[in-house]
CSV table of C-alpha atoms and ligand atoms in Angstrom, one decimal:
chain,number,residue,atom,x,y,z
A,1,MET,CA,139.3,27.5,155.8
A,2,ASN,CA,136.6,29.5,155.6
A,3,ARG,CA,135.0,27.5,152.9
A,4,ARG,CA,132.4,30.3,152.0
A,5,LEU,CA,135.7,32.5,151.0
A,6,LEU,CA,137.6,29.5,149.1
A,7,GLU,CA,133.5,29.0,147.1
A,8,GLU,CA,134.5,32.7,146.2
A,9,TYR,CA,137.7,32.8,145.1
A,10,GLY,CA,136.7,28.8,143.1
A,11,ALA,CA,134.5,32.0,141.0
A,12,HIS,CA,136.5,34.1,139.9
A,13,GLN,CA,139.2,31.6,138.8
A,14,ALA,CA,137.1,30.2,137.0
A,15,ARG,CA,136.2,34.2,134.9
A,16,LEU,CA,139.6,34.2,134.7
A,17,ALA,CA,139.8,30.5,133.4
A,18,LYS,CA,137.8,31.4,130.6
A,19,SER,CA,138.7,34.0,129.6
A,20,ILE,CA,141.8,32.9,129.4
A,21,SER,CA,140.9,29.7,127.5
A,22,ASP,CA,138.6,32.1,125.0
A,23,ALA,CA,141.6,34.2,124.4
A,24,MET,CA,143.7,31.8,123.6
A,25,LEU,CA,141.8,29.5,120.9
A,26,GLN,CA,141.2,33.1,120.0
A,27,ASN,CA,144.5,34.0,119.6
A,28,LEU,CA,144.7,30.9,116.9
A,29,LYS,CA,141.7,31.3,114.8
A,30,LEU,CA,140.3,27.6,116.8
A,31,GLY,CA,137.5,29.8,118.9
A,32,GLU,CA,134.7,29.7,116.9
A,33,GLU,CA,135.9,25.4,116.2
A,34,ASN,CA,136.5,25.1,119.9
A,35,GLU,CA,133.1,26.9,121.9
A,36,GLY,CA,132.2,24.9,124.6
A,37,CYS,CA,135.8,23.0,125.2
A,38,LEU,CA,135.7,24.0,128.3
A,39,SER,CA,133.3,23.0,131.3
A,40,PRO,CA,133.1,25.7,134.2
A,41,SER,CA,131.1,22.5,136.3
A,42,THR,CA,134.4,20.3,135.9
A,43,GLY,CA,136.1,23.2,137.6
A,44,HIS,CA,138.1,22.6,141.1
A,45,LEU,CA,139.9,24.0,143.6
A,46,ARG,CA,142.5,21.3,145.4
A,47,VAL,CA,143.8,23.6,148.6
A,48,TYR,CA,147.4,21.5,149.6
A,49,ARG,CA,149.5,21.8,152.2
A,50,TYR,CA,153.0,20.6,152.7
A,51,PRO,CA,154.1,20.0,155.8
A,52,ARG,CA,157.5,21.3,157.8
A,53,PHE,CA,160.2,18.7,156.8
A,54,PHE,CA,163.0,17.5,159.0
A,55,SER,CA,165.6,16.1,158.3
A,56,ASP,CA,169.2,16.4,158.5
A,57,ASN,CA,171.0,13.9,155.7
A,58,GLN,CA,168.2,15.5,153.3
A,59,PRO,CA,168.5,19.0,152.5
A,60,LYS,CA,166.2,19.2,150.6
A,61,VAL,CA,162.7,16.8,150.0
A,62,TRP,CA,160.2,16.4,146.8
A,63,GLY,CA,156.9,17.6,147.5
A,64,LEU,CA,155.0,16.8,144.0
A,65,ASP,CA,157.2,14.8,141.4
A,66,ALA,CA,157.9,15.9,137.9
A,67,HIS,CA,154.6,16.1,135.8
A,68,THR,CA,152.4,17.8,133.7
A,69,ASP,CA,148.3,19.0,133.9
A,70,SER,CA,145.7,16.9,132.8
A,71,SER,CA,143.3,20.3,132.6
A,72,LEU,CA,142.5,22.2,130.3
A,73,VAL,CA,144.2,25.2,132.1
A,74,THR,CA,145.6,24.8,135.7
A,75,ILE,CA,145.1,28.8,137.6
A,76,LEU,CA,148.0,28.6,140.9
A,77,ASN,CA,148.5,31.1,143.8
A,78,GLN,CA,151.7,29.7,146.0
A,79,ASP,CA,152.9,31.2,148.7
A,80,GLU,CA,155.8,32.8,149.7
A,81,VAL,CA,157.9,30.2,150.1
A,82,GLY,CA,158.5,29.1,146.4
A,83,GLY,CA,159.3,25.6,145.7
A,84,LEU,CA,156.9,25.2,142.4
A,85,GLN,CA,159.7,24.3,139.0
A,86,ILE,CA,159.2,25.0,135.4
A,87,HIS,CA,161.0,22.4,133.3
A,88,SER,CA,162.8,24.3,130.3
A,89,GLU,CA,162.6,21.6,127.4
A,90,LYS,CA,165.5,23.1,125.9
A,91,ASP,CA,168.0,23.6,128.3
A,92,ASP,CA,166.5,20.0,129.9
A,93,ALA,CA,166.9,22.4,133.7
A,94,TRP,CA,164.4,23.3,136.9
A,95,ILE,CA,163.9,27.0,136.7
A,96,ASP,CA,161.8,28.6,139.9
A,97,ALA,CA,159.1,29.7,139.6
A,98,LYS,CA,159.8,32.2,142.6
A,99,PRO,CA,156.7,33.9,144.3
A,100,ILE,CA,155.6,37.3,143.4
A,101,PRO,CA,153.1,38.8,145.2
A,102,ASN,CA,149.5,38.4,143.8
A,103,THR,CA,150.2,37.3,140.9
A,104,LEU,CA,149.3,34.4,139.5
A,105,VAL,CA,151.0,31.5,138.1
A,106,VAL,CA,148.4,29.6,134.7
A,107,HIS,CA,150.2,27.2,133.5
A,108,LEU,CA,148.4,24.8,130.3
A,109,GLY,CA,146.8,21.7,130.1
A,110,ASP,CA,147.2,18.5,127.7
A,111,MET,CA,143.6,18.8,126.9
A,112,MET,CA,145.5,22.8,125.9
A,113,LYS,CA,148.2,21.5,124.3
A,114,ALA,CA,146.1,18.6,122.6
A,115,ILE,CA,142.5,21.9,121.2
A,116,SER,CA,146.3,23.8,119.4
A,117,ASN,CA,147.6,21.0,117.9
A,118,ASP,CA,150.3,20.9,120.0
A,119,LYS,CA,150.6,24.9,119.3
A,120,TYR,CA,151.3,25.2,122.9
A,121,LYS,CA,152.6,22.8,125.4
A,122,SER,CA,151.3,21.6,128.2
A,123,VAL,CA,154.5,22.0,130.2
A,124,LYS,CA,156.2,20.0,133.1
A,125,HIS,CA,157.0,21.3,136.4
A,126,ARG,CA,156.9,19.3,139.8
A,127,VAL,CA,157.9,20.7,143.6
A,128,ARG,CA,160.5,21.1,145.6
A,129,LEU,CA,160.0,21.8,148.9
A,130,PRO,CA,162.6,24.1,150.9
A,131,ARG,CA,162.9,22.5,154.0
A,132,ASP,CA,161.5,23.6,157.5
A,133,LYS,CA,158.8,25.8,156.0
A,134,GLU,CA,156.2,24.5,155.0
A,135,ARG,CA,153.9,25.4,151.5
A,136,ILE,CA,150.3,26.4,150.9
A,137,SER,CA,148.1,26.5,147.5
A,138,ILE,CA,145.8,26.6,145.8
A,139,GLY,CA,144.7,25.4,142.2
A,140,TYR,CA,142.5,26.3,140.1
A,141,PHE,CA,141.2,23.1,137.6
A,142,VAL,CA,138.8,23.2,135.4
A,143,PHE,CA,138.7,20.6,131.8
A,144,PRO,CA,136.3,19.3,129.0
A,145,GLY,CA,133.3,18.0,129.9
A,146,ASP,CA,133.5,14.0,129.5
A,147,ASP,CA,131.6,13.6,126.7
A,148,TYR,CA,133.4,16.8,124.4
A,149,VAL,CA,135.1,15.0,121.5
A,150,ILE,CA,138.8,17.2,120.9
A,151,GLN,CA,139.1,17.2,117.6
A,152,SER,CA,143.1,17.5,116.7
A,153,SER,CA,144.7,17.3,113.3
A,154,ASN,CA,147.3,15.6,115.4
A,155,TYR,CA,145.0,13.4,117.5
A,156,ARG,CA,142.1,11.5,116.9
A,157,PRO,CA,139.2,12.3,118.4
A,158,PHE,CA,139.4,11.4,121.3
A,159,THR,CA,136.7,12.5,125.1
A,160,TYR,CA,138.6,14.1,128.3
A,161,SER,CA,136.9,10.5,130.0
A,162,GLU,CA,139.0,8.6,127.5
A,163,PHE,CA,142.2,10.2,128.1
A,164,ARG,CA,141.4,10.1,131.3
A,165,ASN,CA,140.9,6.0,130.9
A,166,GLN,CA,143.9,6.0,129.3
A,167,VAL,CA,145.9,8.4,132.1
A,168,GLN,CA,144.9,5.8,134.8
A,169,GLN,CA,145.1,2.8,133.5
A,170,ASP,CA,149.8,4.1,131.4
A,171,VAL,CA,150.0,5.2,135.5
A,172,LYS,CA,149.2,1.8,135.9
A,173,THR,CA,151.5,-0.3,133.6
A,174,PHE,CA,153.8,2.4,133.1
A,175,GLY,CA,154.5,4.0,136.0
A,176,THR,CA,153.5,7.1,134.1
A,177,LYS,CA,151.1,8.8,131.7
A,178,THR,CA,152.5,8.6,128.7
A,179,PHE,CA,150.0,10.1,126.6
A,180,ILE,CA,151.4,13.2,125.4
A,181,LEU,CA,154.3,13.5,127.6
A,182,GLY,CA,156.8,10.2,126.5
A,183,LYS,CA,156.6,7.8,123.2
A,184,THR,CA,155.4,4.7,124.1
A,185,LYS,CA,151.2,5.2,123.3
A,186,ILE,CA,150.9,7.8,121.1
A,187,GLU,CA,150.6,5.3,118.8
A,188,MET,CA,146.7,5.2,120.1
A,189,TRP,CA,146.2,9.2,120.0
A,190,THR,CA,147.9,10.4,116.6
A,191,LEU,CA,146.2,11.0,113.3
A,192,THR,CA,146.9,6.6,111.9
A,193,SER,CA,145.9,6.2,107.8
A,194,SER,CA,143.5,4.1,108.3
A,195,ASP,CA,142.4,7.1,111.1
A,196,SER,CA,142.5,9.7,107.7
A,197,GLN,CA,140.9,7.2,105.5
A,198,GLN,CA,137.7,6.6,107.7
A,199,ALA,CA,137.1,9.8,109.1
A,200,GLU,CA,137.1,11.1,104.7
B,301,AKG,O1,151.6,23.2,144.5
B,301,AKG,C1,151.8,24.0,143.6
B,301,AKG,O2,152.8,24.5,143.8
B,301,AKG,C2,152.1,22.6,142.4
B,301,AKG,C3,151.2,21.9,142.0
B,301,AKG,C4,150.0,21.1,141.3
B,301,AKG,O3,151.2,20.9,140.7
B,301,AKG,C5,148.7,20.3,140.5
B,301,AKG,O4,148.5,20.2,141.4
B,301,AKG,O5,149.4,20.1,139.8
B,302,FE2,FE1,150.4,20.2,138.1
C-alpha cells in the first residue's frame, strides 16, 4: 500500500474524528468541559488483512474476537467482502454491518462511553470471515492524551494511560478487558463513597 496515500487518508480521518467527537459531546452539552479530550497525536491507522481461509470442516472462521474499542472514536473502512458484526445488547444477537459502498463505519470507544457518562455506548463488535475470501479493512483510532484526566459522573477520574495499564493487567489475569465491559473490576472505577467524600 502506498505510504503517502495512507498518510493523506489518515489526515482526513483525523479531521473527521475531531468533528464527530466535538459534535457528539456538544450534543450532550459536554463540549466545553471536555475541550481537548481528543489528542490528535494519538491517532493512528491500522490496516488489516484477513487472509483467505480454506477448510472443509469449518464453514466460517473468526476474524477478530468480540471486543469494544478502547478509543474515543474509531472510523472503519471495510471492503466489500463484509464480516463485521455488531452486538445488539437488547436481543443478545450479532447483526451484520453489511458493507455499503463509499460508507465508513464509526465505532464509539470506551473513552467516549466514560466521558459521556455512559450516555453513548462502546458497542461490542467482531469480525467473522466469509469463507474463501480475503478481507481488507482500515481502521483509524484516536484517544485522549495519556495524561488527560477523564472526568465522569460514573467513574472516578482516570487517565487513558491508567486505563490502558489496567486493561493490560486484566487481559493477563482474566483473558479479557473487564473495565466497563464486565462487572469484576467495575468497583475500581466507579465512584465510591470515599472517593466522593475526598472530592468535596
Ligand atoms: O476489521 C474490522 O472490520 C474491525 C477491526 C476492529 O474492530 C478493531 O481493530 O478494533
Ligand atoms: Fe474494534
